[in-house]
Coordinates of C-alpha atoms in Angstrom, one line a residue:
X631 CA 0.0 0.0 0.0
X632 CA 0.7 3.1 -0.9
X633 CA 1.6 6.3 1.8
X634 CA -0.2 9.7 2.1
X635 CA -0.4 12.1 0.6
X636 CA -0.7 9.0 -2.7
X637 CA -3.0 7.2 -0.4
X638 CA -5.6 10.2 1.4
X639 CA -8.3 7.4 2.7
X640 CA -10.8 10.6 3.2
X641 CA -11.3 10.8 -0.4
X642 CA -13.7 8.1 -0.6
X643 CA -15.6 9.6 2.6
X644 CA -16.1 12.9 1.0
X645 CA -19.1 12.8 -0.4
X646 CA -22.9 11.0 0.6
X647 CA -22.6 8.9 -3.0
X648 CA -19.1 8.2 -2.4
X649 CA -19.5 6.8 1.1
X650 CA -22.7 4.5 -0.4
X651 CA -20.4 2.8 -3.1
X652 CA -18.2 1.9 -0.7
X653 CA -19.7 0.9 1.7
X654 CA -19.4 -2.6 2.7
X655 CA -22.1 -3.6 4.7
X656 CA -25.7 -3.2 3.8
X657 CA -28.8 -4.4 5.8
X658 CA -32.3 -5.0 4.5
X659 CA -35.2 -5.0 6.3
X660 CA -34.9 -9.0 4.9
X661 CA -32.4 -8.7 8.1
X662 CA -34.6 -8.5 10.2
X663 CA -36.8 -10.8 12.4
X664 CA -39.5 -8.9 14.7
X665 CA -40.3 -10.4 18.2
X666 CA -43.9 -10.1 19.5
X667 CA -45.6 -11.2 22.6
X668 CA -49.3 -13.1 22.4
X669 CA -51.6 -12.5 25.4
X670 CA -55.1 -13.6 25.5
X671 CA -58.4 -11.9 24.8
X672 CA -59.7 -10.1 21.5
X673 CA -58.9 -6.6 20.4
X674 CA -55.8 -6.2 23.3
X675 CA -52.8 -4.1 23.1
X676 CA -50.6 -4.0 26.4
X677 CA -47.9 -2.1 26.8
X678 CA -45.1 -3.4 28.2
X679 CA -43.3 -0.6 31.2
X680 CA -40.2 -1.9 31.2
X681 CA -39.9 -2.2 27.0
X682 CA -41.1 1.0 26.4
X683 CA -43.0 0.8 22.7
X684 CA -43.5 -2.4 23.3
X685 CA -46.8 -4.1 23.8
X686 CA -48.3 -7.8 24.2
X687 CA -51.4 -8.4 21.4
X688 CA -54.2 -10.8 21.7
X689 CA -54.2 -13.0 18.8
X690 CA -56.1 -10.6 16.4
X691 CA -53.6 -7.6 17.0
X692 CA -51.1 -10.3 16.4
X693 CA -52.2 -11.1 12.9
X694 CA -51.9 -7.1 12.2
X695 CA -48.8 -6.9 12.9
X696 CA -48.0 -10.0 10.4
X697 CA -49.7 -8.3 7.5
X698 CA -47.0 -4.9 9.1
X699 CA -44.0 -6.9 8.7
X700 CA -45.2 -7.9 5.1
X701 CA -45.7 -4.4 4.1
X702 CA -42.7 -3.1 5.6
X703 CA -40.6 -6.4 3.9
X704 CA -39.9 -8.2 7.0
X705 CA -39.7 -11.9 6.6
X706 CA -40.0 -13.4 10.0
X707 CA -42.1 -13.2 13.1
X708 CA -40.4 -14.1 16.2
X709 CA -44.1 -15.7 18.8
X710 CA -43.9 -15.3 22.6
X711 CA -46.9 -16.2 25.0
X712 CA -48.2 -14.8 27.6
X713 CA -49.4 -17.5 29.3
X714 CA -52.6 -16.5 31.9
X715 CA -51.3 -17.7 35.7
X716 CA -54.5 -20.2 36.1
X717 CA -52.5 -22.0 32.9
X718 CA -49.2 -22.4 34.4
X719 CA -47.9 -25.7 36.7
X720 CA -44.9 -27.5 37.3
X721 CA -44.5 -30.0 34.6
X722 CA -45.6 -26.8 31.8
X723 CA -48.5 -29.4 30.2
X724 CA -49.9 -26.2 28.6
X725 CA -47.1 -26.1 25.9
X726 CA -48.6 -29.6 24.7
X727 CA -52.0 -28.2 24.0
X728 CA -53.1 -28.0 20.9
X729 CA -55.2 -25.1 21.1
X730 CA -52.3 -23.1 23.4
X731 CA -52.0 -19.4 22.9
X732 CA -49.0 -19.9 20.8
X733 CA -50.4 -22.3 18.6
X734 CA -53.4 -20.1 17.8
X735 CA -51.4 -17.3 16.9
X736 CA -49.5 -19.7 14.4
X737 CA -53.2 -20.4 12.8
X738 CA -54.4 -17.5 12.5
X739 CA -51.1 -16.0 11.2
X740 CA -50.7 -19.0 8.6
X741 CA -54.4 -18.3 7.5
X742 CA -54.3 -14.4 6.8
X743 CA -50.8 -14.1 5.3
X744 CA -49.8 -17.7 4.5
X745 CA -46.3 -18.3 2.9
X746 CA -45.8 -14.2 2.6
X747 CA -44.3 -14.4 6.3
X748 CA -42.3 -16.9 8.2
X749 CA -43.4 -18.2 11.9
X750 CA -40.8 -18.4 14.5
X751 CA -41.9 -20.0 17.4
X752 CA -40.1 -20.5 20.9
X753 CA -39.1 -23.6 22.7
X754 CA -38.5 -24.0 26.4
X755 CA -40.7 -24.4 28.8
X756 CA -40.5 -21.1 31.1
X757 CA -43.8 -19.5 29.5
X758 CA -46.2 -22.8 30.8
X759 CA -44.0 -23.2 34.3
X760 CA -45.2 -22.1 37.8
X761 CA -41.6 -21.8 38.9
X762 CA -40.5 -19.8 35.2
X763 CA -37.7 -22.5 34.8
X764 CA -36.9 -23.4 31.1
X765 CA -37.5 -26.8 31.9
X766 CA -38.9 -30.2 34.3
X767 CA -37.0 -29.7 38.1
X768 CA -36.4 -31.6 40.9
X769 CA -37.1 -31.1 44.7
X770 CA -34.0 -29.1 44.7
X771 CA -34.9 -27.1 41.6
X772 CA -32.2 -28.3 39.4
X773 CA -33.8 -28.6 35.8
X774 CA -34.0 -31.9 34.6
X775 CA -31.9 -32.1 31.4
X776 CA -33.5 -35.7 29.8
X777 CA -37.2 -35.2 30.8
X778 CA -37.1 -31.9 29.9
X779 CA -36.3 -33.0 26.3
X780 CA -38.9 -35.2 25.9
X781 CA -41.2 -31.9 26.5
X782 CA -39.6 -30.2 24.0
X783 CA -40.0 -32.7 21.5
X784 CA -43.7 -32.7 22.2
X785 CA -43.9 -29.0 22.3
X786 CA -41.7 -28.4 18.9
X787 CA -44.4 -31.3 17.1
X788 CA -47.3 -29.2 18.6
X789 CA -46.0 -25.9 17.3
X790 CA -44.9 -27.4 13.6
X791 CA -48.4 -28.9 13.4
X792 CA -49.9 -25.5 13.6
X793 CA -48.2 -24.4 11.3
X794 CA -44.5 -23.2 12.6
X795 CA -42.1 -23.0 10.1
X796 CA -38.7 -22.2 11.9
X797 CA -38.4 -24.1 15.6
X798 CA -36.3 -21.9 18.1
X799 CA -35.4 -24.4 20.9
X800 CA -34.3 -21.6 23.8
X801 CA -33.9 -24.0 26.1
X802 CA -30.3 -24.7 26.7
X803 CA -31.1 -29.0 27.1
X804 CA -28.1 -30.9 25.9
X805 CA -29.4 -33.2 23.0
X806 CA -32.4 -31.4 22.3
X807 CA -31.7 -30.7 18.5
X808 CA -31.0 -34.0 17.9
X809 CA -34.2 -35.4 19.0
X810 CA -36.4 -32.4 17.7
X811 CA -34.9 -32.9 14.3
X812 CA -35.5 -37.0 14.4
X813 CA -39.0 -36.4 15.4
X814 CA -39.7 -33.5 13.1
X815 CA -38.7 -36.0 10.3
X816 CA -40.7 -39.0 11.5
X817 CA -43.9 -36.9 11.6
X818 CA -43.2 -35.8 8.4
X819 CA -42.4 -32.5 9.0
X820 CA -39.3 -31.9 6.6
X821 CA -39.1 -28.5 5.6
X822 CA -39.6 -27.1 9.2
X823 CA -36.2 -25.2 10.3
X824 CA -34.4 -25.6 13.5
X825 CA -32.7 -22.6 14.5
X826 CA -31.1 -23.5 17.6
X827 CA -30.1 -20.8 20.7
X828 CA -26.5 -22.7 20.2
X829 CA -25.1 -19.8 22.6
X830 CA -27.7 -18.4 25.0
X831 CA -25.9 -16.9 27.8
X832 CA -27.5 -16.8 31.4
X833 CA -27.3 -12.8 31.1
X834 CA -28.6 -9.6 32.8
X835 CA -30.0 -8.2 29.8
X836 CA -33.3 -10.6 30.2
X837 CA -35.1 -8.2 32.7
X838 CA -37.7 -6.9 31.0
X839 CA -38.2 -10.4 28.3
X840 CA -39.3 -11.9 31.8
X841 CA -41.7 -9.5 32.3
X842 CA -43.1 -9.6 29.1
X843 CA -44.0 -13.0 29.3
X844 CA -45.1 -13.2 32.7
X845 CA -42.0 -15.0 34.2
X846 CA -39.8 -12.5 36.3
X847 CA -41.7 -12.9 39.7
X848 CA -42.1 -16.9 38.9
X849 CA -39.1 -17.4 38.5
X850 CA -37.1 -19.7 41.4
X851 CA -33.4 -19.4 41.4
X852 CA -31.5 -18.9 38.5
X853 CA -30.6 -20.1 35.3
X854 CA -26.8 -20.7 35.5
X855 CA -26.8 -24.4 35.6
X856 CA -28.4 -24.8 31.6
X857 CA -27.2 -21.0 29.8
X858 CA -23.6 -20.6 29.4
X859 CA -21.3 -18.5 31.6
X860 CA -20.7 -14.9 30.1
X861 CA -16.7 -15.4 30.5
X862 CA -16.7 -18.7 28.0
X863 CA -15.9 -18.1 24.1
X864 CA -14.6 -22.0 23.5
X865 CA -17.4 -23.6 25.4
X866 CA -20.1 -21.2 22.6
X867 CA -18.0 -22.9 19.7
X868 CA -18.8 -26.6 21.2
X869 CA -22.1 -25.8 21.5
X870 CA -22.9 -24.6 18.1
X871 CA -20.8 -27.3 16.8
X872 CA -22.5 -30.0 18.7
X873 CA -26.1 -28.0 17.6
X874 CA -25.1 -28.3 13.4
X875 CA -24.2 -32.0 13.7
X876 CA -27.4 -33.0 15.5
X877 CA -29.6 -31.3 12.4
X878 CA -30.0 -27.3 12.9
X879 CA -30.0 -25.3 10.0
X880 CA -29.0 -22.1 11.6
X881 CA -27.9 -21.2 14.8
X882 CA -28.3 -18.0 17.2
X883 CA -25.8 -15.9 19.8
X884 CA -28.0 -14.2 22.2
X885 CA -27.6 -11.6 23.8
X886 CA -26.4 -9.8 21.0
X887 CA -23.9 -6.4 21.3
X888 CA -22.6 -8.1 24.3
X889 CA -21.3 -11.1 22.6
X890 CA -21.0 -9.9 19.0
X891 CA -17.3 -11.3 19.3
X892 CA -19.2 -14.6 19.7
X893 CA -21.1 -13.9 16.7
X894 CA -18.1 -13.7 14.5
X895 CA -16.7 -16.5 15.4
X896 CA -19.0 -18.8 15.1
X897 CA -19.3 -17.5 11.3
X898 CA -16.1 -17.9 11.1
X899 CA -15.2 -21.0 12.2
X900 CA -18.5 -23.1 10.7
X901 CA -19.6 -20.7 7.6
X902 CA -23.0 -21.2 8.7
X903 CA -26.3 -19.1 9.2
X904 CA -26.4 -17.2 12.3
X905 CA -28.5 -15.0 13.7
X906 CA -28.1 -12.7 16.5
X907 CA -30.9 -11.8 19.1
X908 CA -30.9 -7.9 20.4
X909 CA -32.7 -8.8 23.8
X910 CA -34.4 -6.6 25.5
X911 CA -32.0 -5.4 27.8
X912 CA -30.2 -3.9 24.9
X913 CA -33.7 -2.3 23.3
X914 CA -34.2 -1.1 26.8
X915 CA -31.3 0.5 27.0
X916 CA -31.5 2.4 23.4
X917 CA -35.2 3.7 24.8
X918 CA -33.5 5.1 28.0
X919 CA -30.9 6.9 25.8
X920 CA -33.5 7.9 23.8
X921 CA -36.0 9.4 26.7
X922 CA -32.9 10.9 28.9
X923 CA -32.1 13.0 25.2
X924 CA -28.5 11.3 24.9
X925 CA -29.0 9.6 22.0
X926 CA -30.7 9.7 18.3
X927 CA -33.3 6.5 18.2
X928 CA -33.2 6.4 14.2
X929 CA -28.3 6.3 14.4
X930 CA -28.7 4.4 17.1
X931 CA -31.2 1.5 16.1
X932 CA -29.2 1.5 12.3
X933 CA -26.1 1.8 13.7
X934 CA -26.5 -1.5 16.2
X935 CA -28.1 -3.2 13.4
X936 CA -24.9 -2.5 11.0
X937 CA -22.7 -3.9 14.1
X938 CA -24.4 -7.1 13.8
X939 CA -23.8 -7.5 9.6
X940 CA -20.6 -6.7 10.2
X941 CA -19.9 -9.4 12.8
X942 CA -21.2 -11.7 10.5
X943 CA -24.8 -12.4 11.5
X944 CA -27.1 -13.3 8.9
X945 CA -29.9 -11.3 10.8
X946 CA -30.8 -9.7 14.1
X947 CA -34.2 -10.3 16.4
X948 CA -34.7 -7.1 17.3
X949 CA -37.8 -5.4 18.8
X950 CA -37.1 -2.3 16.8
X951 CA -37.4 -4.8 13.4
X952 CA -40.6 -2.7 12.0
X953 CA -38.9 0.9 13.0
X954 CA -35.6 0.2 11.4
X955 CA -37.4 -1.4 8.1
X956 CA -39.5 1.9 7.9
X957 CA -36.2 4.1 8.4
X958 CA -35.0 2.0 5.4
X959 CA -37.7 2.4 3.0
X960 CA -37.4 6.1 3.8

């Protein structure tokens, strides 16, 4: 290379057209996967305090929001429930129901937009528990790693009978993947994606997720003994590994800012689809800014979004999906 003044790297950043030609990362709002919460009842928005902008929809205001996301180009919904207290018990039994909150918003989703919009749905047991464990536990509270997949499995056939089209085990069970994807296939349901949490780290940017799905004050202990420690790189790179050989076709790093190093090297080292959830810590956060006049919502929600391209991630869950795609069409 060249030296300056032969080699002025400002001349490229001079101008608005300049800076677009070379620019080498570009996100769509085909990035982009939106995250919304399902609560019960007809013609329901709730906000959410602690996710400000944020609201849980009944199943109607769900389906709105689908036929948004198509408008706006977004190609994925990410489902939540809010399971209703009377609902909830210790073995989670609701997330087998047929007729569950999440598997009505899969329906009714399918039915209004069809193929236009993918389905995302969650697996792990903490929406359905009494005690807001991702899983079965013992009388000491330690989650049950074996019983707890069998659930799964039930709960992932439940959800792709509806309708899912991308299973999202959140969990953190060893072996779950493996046994979702063989029972996925015997049912026959072959074209239904598995993207696997690979590296979900037991993190303090979860606050306000647990609220929006009813959780935080169930919740009995903690969830360090299933989500990885925030301090371990190597162990992320086992898991993911371990995650593509039992059959998922994408894996995710979550949080997402806080372990964009992760991110990248996970790309890097398997050349595979991965996705990045921005939790709602980090949303949170960008809202504070936002309200205490320290920050610029639109920079900050394109500029975070860029981060994650950059790092490698084939897309982001983010909260602010249908903002950001609307600042894009601009």
């Amino acid at each position: 290379m060249t030296t300056y003044p032969m080699t002025r790297l400002r001349r490229t950043r001079a101008t608005a057209w300049s800076r677009a030609m070379h620019r080498e990362v570009l996100v769509t709002p085909a990035d982009l996967i939106w995250p919304l919460f399902v609560t019960e009842g007809e013609g329901v928005e709730d906000p959410i305090l602690s996710l400000p902008g944020v609201s849980r929809w009944s199943v109607d205001g769900i389906v709105a929001r689908a036929r948004e996301a198509v408008a706006l180009g977004i190609p994925c919904l990410a489902l939540f429930p809010n399971t209703q207290p009377d609902r909830r018990s210790e073995d989670g039994k609701e997330a087998l129901n047929p007729d569950n909150l999440m598997c009505r918003a899969i329906k009714a989703i399918k039915q209004a937009c069809g193929d236009d919009i993918g389905v995302l749905t969650d697996v792990a047991l903490d929406p359905y528990t009494s005690h807001g464990q991702d899983g079965l536990i013992d009388d000491e509270g330690y989650v049950l790693n074996d019983q707890t997949v069998e659930m799964l499995v039930g709960q992932s056939l439940n959800q792709a009978a509806a309708g899912a089209d991308i299973i999202a085990p959140s969990d953190m069970m060893d072996g779950r993947i493996g046994a979702i994807r063989e029972a996925l296939e015997g049912a026959g349901h072959i074209n239904v994606q598995i993207m696997s949490y690979a590296a979900k780290y037991a993190s303090a940017f979860y606050g306000p997720f647990r609220d929006a799905v009813g959780s935080r004050g169930l919740l009995k202990g903690n969830k360090k003994t299933y989500q990885m420690d925030p301090a371990n790189a190597e162990e992320a790179l086992r898991e993911v590994e371990m995650d593509l050989a039992e059959g998922a076709d994408s894996v995710m790093v979550k949080p997402g800012l806080p372990y964009l190093d992760i991110a990248c090297r996970v790309k890097q080292t398997f050349g595979v689809p991965v996705f990045a959830y921005q939790v709602s810590g980090e949303y949170a956060m960008i809202e504070a800014a936002v309200a205490a006049g320290a920050a610029d919502r639109d920079a900050m929600v394109l500029e975070t979004l860029v981060a994650f391209k950059r790092a490698g991630c084939s897309g982001v869950l983010t909260y602010h999906a249908a903002h950001a795609a609307r600042l894009m069409g601009a």
